[in-house]
CSV table of C-alpha atoms in Angstrom, one decimal:
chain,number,residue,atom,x,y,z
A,182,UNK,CA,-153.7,71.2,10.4
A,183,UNK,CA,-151.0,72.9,8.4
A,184,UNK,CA,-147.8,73.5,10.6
A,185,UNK,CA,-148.0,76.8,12.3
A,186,UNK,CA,-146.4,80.0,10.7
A,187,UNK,CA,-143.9,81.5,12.6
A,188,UNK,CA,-145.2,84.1,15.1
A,189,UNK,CA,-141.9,84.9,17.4
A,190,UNK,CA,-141.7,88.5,17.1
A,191,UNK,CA,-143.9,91.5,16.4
A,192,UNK,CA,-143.0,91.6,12.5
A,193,UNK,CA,-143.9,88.1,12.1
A,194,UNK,CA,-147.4,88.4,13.2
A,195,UNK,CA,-150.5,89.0,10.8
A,196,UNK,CA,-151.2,92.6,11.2
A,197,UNK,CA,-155.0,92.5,9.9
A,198,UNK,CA,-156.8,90.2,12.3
A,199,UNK,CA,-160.1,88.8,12.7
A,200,UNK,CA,-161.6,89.5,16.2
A,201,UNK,CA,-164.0,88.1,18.6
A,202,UNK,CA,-165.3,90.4,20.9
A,203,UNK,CA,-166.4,88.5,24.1
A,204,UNK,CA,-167.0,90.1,27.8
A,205,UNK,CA,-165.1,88.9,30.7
A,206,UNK,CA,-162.8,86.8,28.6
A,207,UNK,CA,-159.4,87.2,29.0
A,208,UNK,CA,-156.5,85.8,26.8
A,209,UNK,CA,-152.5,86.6,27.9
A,210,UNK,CA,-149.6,85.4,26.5
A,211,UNK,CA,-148.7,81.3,26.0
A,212,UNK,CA,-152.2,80.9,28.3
A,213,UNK,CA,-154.8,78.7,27.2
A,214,UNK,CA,-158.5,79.4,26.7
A,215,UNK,CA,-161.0,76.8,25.3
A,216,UNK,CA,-163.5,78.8,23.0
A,217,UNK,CA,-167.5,76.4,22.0
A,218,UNK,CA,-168.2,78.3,18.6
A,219,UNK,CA,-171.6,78.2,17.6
A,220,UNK,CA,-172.6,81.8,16.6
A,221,UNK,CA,-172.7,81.4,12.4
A,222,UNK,CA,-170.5,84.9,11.9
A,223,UNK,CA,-167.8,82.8,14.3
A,224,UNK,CA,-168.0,79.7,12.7
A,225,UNK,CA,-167.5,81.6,9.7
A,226,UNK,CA,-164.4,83.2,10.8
A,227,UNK,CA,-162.8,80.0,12.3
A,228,UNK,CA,-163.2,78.6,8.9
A,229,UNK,CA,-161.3,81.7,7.7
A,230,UNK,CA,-159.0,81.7,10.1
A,231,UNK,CA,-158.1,77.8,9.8
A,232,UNK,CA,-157.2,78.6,5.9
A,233,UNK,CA,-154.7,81.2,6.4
A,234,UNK,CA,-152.6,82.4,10.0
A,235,UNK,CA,-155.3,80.4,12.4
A,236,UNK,CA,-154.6,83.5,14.2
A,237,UNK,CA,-157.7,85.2,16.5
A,238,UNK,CA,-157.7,88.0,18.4
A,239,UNK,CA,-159.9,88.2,21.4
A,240,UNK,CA,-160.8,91.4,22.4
A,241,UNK,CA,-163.4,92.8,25.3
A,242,UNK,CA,-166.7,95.1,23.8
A,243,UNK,CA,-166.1,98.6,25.7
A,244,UNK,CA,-169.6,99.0,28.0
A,245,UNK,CA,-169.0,102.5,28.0
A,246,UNK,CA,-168.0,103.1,24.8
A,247,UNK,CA,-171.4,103.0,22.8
A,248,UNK,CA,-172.0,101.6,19.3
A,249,UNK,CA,-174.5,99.3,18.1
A,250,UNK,CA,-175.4,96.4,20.1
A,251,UNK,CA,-174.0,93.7,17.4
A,252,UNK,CA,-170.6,96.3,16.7
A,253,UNK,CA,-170.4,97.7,20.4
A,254,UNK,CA,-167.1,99.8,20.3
A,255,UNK,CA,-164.1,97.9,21.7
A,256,UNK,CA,-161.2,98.3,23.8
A,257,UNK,CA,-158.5,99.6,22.3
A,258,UNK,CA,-156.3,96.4,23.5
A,259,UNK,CA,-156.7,92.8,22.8
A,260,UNK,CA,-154.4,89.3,22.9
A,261,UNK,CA,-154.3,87.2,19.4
A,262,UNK,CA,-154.0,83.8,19.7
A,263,UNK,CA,-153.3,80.2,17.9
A,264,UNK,CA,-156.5,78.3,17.2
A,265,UNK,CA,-153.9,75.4,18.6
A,266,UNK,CA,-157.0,72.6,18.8
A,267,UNK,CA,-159.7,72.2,16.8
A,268,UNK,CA,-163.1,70.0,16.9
A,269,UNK,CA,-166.4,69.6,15.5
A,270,UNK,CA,-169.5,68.3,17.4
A,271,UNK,CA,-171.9,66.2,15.8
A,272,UNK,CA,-174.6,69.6,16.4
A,273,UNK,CA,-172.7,71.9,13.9
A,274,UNK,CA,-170.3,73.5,16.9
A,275,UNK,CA,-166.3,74.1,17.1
A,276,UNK,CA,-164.4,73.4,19.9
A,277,UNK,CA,-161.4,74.9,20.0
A,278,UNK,CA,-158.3,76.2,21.8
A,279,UNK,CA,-156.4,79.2,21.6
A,280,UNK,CA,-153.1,79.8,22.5
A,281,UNK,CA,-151.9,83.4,23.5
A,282,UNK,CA,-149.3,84.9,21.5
A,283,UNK,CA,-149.2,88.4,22.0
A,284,UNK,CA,-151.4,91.5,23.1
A,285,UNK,CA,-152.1,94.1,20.5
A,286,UNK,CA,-153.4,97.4,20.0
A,287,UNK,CA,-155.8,98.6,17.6
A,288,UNK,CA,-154.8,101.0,15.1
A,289,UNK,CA,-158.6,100.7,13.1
A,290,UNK,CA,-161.2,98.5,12.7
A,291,UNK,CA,-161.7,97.3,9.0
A,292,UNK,CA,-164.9,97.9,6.7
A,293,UNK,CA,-166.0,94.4,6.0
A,294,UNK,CA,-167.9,92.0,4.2
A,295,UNK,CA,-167.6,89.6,6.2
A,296,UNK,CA,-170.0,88.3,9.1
A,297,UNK,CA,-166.8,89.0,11.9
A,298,UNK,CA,-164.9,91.6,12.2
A,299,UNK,CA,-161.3,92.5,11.2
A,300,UNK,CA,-158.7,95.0,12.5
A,301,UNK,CA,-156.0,96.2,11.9
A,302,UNK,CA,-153.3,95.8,15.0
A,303,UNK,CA,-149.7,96.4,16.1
A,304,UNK,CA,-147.9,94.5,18.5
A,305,UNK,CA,-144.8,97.1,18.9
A,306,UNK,CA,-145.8,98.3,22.5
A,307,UNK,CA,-145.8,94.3,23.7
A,308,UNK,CA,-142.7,92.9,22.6
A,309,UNK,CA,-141.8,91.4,26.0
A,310,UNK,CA,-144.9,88.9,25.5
A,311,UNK,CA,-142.8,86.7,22.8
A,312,UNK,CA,-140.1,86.3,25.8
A,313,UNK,CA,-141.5,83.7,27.7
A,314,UNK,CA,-141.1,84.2,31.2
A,315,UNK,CA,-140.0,87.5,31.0
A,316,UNK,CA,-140.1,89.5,34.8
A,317,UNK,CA,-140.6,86.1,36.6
A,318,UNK,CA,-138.2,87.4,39.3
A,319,UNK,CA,-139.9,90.8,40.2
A,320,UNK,CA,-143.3,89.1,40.9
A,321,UNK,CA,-144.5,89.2,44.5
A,322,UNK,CA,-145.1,85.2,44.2
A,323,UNK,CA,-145.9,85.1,48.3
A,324,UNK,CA,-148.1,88.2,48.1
A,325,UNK,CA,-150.2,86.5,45.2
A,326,UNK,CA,-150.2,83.1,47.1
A,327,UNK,CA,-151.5,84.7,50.1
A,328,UNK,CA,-154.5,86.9,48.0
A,329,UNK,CA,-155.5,83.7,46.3
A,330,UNK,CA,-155.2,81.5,49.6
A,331,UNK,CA,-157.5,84.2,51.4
A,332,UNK,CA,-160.3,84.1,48.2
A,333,UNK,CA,-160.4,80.5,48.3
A,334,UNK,CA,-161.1,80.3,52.0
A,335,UNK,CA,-163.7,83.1,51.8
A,336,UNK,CA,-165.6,81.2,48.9
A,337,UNK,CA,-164.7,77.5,49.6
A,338,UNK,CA,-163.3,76.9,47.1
A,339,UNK,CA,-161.4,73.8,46.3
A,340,UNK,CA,-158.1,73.8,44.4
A,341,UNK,CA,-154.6,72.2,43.6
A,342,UNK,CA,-152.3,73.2,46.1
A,343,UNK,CA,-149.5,71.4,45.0
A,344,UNK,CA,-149.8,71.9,41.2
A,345,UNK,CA,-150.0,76.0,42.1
A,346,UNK,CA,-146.8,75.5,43.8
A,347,UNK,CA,-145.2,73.8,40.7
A,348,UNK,CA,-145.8,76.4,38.4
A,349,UNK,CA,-143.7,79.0,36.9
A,350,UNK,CA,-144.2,82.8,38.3
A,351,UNK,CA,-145.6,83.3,34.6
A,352,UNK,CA,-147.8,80.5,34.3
A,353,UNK,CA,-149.4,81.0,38.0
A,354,UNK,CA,-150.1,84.3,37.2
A,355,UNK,CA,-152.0,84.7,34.1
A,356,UNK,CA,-153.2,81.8,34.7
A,357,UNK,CA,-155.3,83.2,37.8
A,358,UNK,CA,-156.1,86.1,35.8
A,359,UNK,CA,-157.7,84.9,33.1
A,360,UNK,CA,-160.0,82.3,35.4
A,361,UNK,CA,-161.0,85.1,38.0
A,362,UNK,CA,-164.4,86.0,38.3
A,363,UNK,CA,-163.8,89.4,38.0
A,364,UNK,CA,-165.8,92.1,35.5
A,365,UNK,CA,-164.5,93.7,32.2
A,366,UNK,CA,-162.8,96.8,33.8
A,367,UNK,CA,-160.4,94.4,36.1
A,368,UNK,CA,-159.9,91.7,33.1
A,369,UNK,CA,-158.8,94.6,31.3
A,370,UNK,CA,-156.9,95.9,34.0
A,371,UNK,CA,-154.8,92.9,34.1
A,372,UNK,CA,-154.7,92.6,30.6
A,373,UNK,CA,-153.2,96.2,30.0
A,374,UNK,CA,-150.6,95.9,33.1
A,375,UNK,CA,-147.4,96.9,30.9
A,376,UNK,CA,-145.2,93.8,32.8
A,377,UNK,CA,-146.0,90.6,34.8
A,378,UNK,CA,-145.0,92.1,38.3
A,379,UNK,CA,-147.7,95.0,37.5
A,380,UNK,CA,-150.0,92.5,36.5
A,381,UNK,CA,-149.8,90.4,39.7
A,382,UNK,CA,-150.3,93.9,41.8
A,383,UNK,CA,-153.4,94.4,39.6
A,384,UNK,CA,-154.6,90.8,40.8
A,385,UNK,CA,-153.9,90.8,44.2
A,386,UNK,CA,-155.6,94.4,44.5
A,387,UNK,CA,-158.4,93.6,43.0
A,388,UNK,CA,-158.6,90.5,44.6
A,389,UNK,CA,-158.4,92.0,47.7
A,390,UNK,CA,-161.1,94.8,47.2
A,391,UNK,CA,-163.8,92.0,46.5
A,392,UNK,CA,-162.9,90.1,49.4
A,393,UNK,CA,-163.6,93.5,51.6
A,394,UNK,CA,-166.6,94.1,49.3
A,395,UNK,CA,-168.2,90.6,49.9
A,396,UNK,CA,-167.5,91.2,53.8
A,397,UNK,CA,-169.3,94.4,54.0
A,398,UNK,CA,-166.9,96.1,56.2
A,399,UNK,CA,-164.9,99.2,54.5
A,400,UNK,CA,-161.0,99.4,54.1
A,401,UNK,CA,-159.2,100.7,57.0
A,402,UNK,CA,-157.3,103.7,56.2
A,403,UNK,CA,-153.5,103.1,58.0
């Protein structure tokens, strides 16, 4: 690959993107999210993408928002990220990674012609996402420790106790975010949270309300 462009600031990144509409996937900022590209219209814009800013931005379709079910309508905020690994399977598929940059809002969506689609974004409202680690000290780190402590005991759920308690307040949290198995509305929740310490609230609340739901007993009111 080409070395990668500079993209440390909102004026340094591409403002017409191409975008990849996918449900329940959730991209944040420096996170990383493996992507198996077989869809021709993807593969297409990988290629595209590869040749110029190898910059992606995944976005979530709006359920509610109508549109045709090929061009559903989208939310209005996405994360681009850095196709930052690339490979091709013998069977005609991409594996890549992306790397999250920044989150964007879409200002309009591009007549194309194309396969993928292409907007064009603005990063202004996000510049805290090119400072890594920004609001690392407001985050309630024992209050998400304890939400993700009661989930895995609910479920049975196995995981690495003593990596989780190596990692950065930044890291830990959008890293729990974008693997929950949570629907659109919450990954888009935690997406649109305007800092880190609002995103972890959004986490541990929602967290929180599915444990109650999957007990079937309601909240108590205090």
């Amino acid at each position: 690959m080409s070395p990668q462009p500079s993209c440390k600031s909102p004026a340094d990144c591409p403002a017409i993107i191409p975008v990849f509409p996918l449900p329940g996937a959730l991209l944040l900022p420096r996170g990383q999210m493996p992507l198996n590209i077989f869809e021709p219209r993807y593969l297409a814009m990988i290629d595209d993408a590869l040749r110029s800013e190898r910059v992606i931005g995944m976005i979530q379709p709006d359920a509610d928002g109508g549109g045709p079910p090929l061009a559903p309508r989208l939310y209005r905020v996405g994360c681009a990220g850095r196709i930052s690994q690339f490979a091709e399977t013998g069977d005609g598929r991409y594996l890549i990674s992306l790397t999250g940059i920044s989150r964007f809002r879409v200002e309009s969506e591009l007549a194309v012609t194309t396969a993928y689609r292409r907007c064009q974004v603005s990063y202004d409202a996000f510049a805290q996402d090119f400072e890594a680690r920004a609001g690392e000290d407001e985050v309630d780190r024992a209050g998400v420790l304890q939400a993700l402590r009661n989930f895995v005991d609910a479920n049975e759920l196995q995981v690495d106790w003593a990596g989780i308690k190596e990692a950065p307040n930044e890291a830990l949290v959008n890293a729990l975010c974008m693997m929950s198995p949570f629907g659109v509305r919450e990954k888009q929740a935690m997406l649109e949270a305007p800092d880190l310490k609002t995103r972890a609230e959004v986490l541990v609340a929602v967290t929180e309300m599915e444990l109650v739901r999957a007990s079937g007993s309601e909240p108590t009111l205090q």
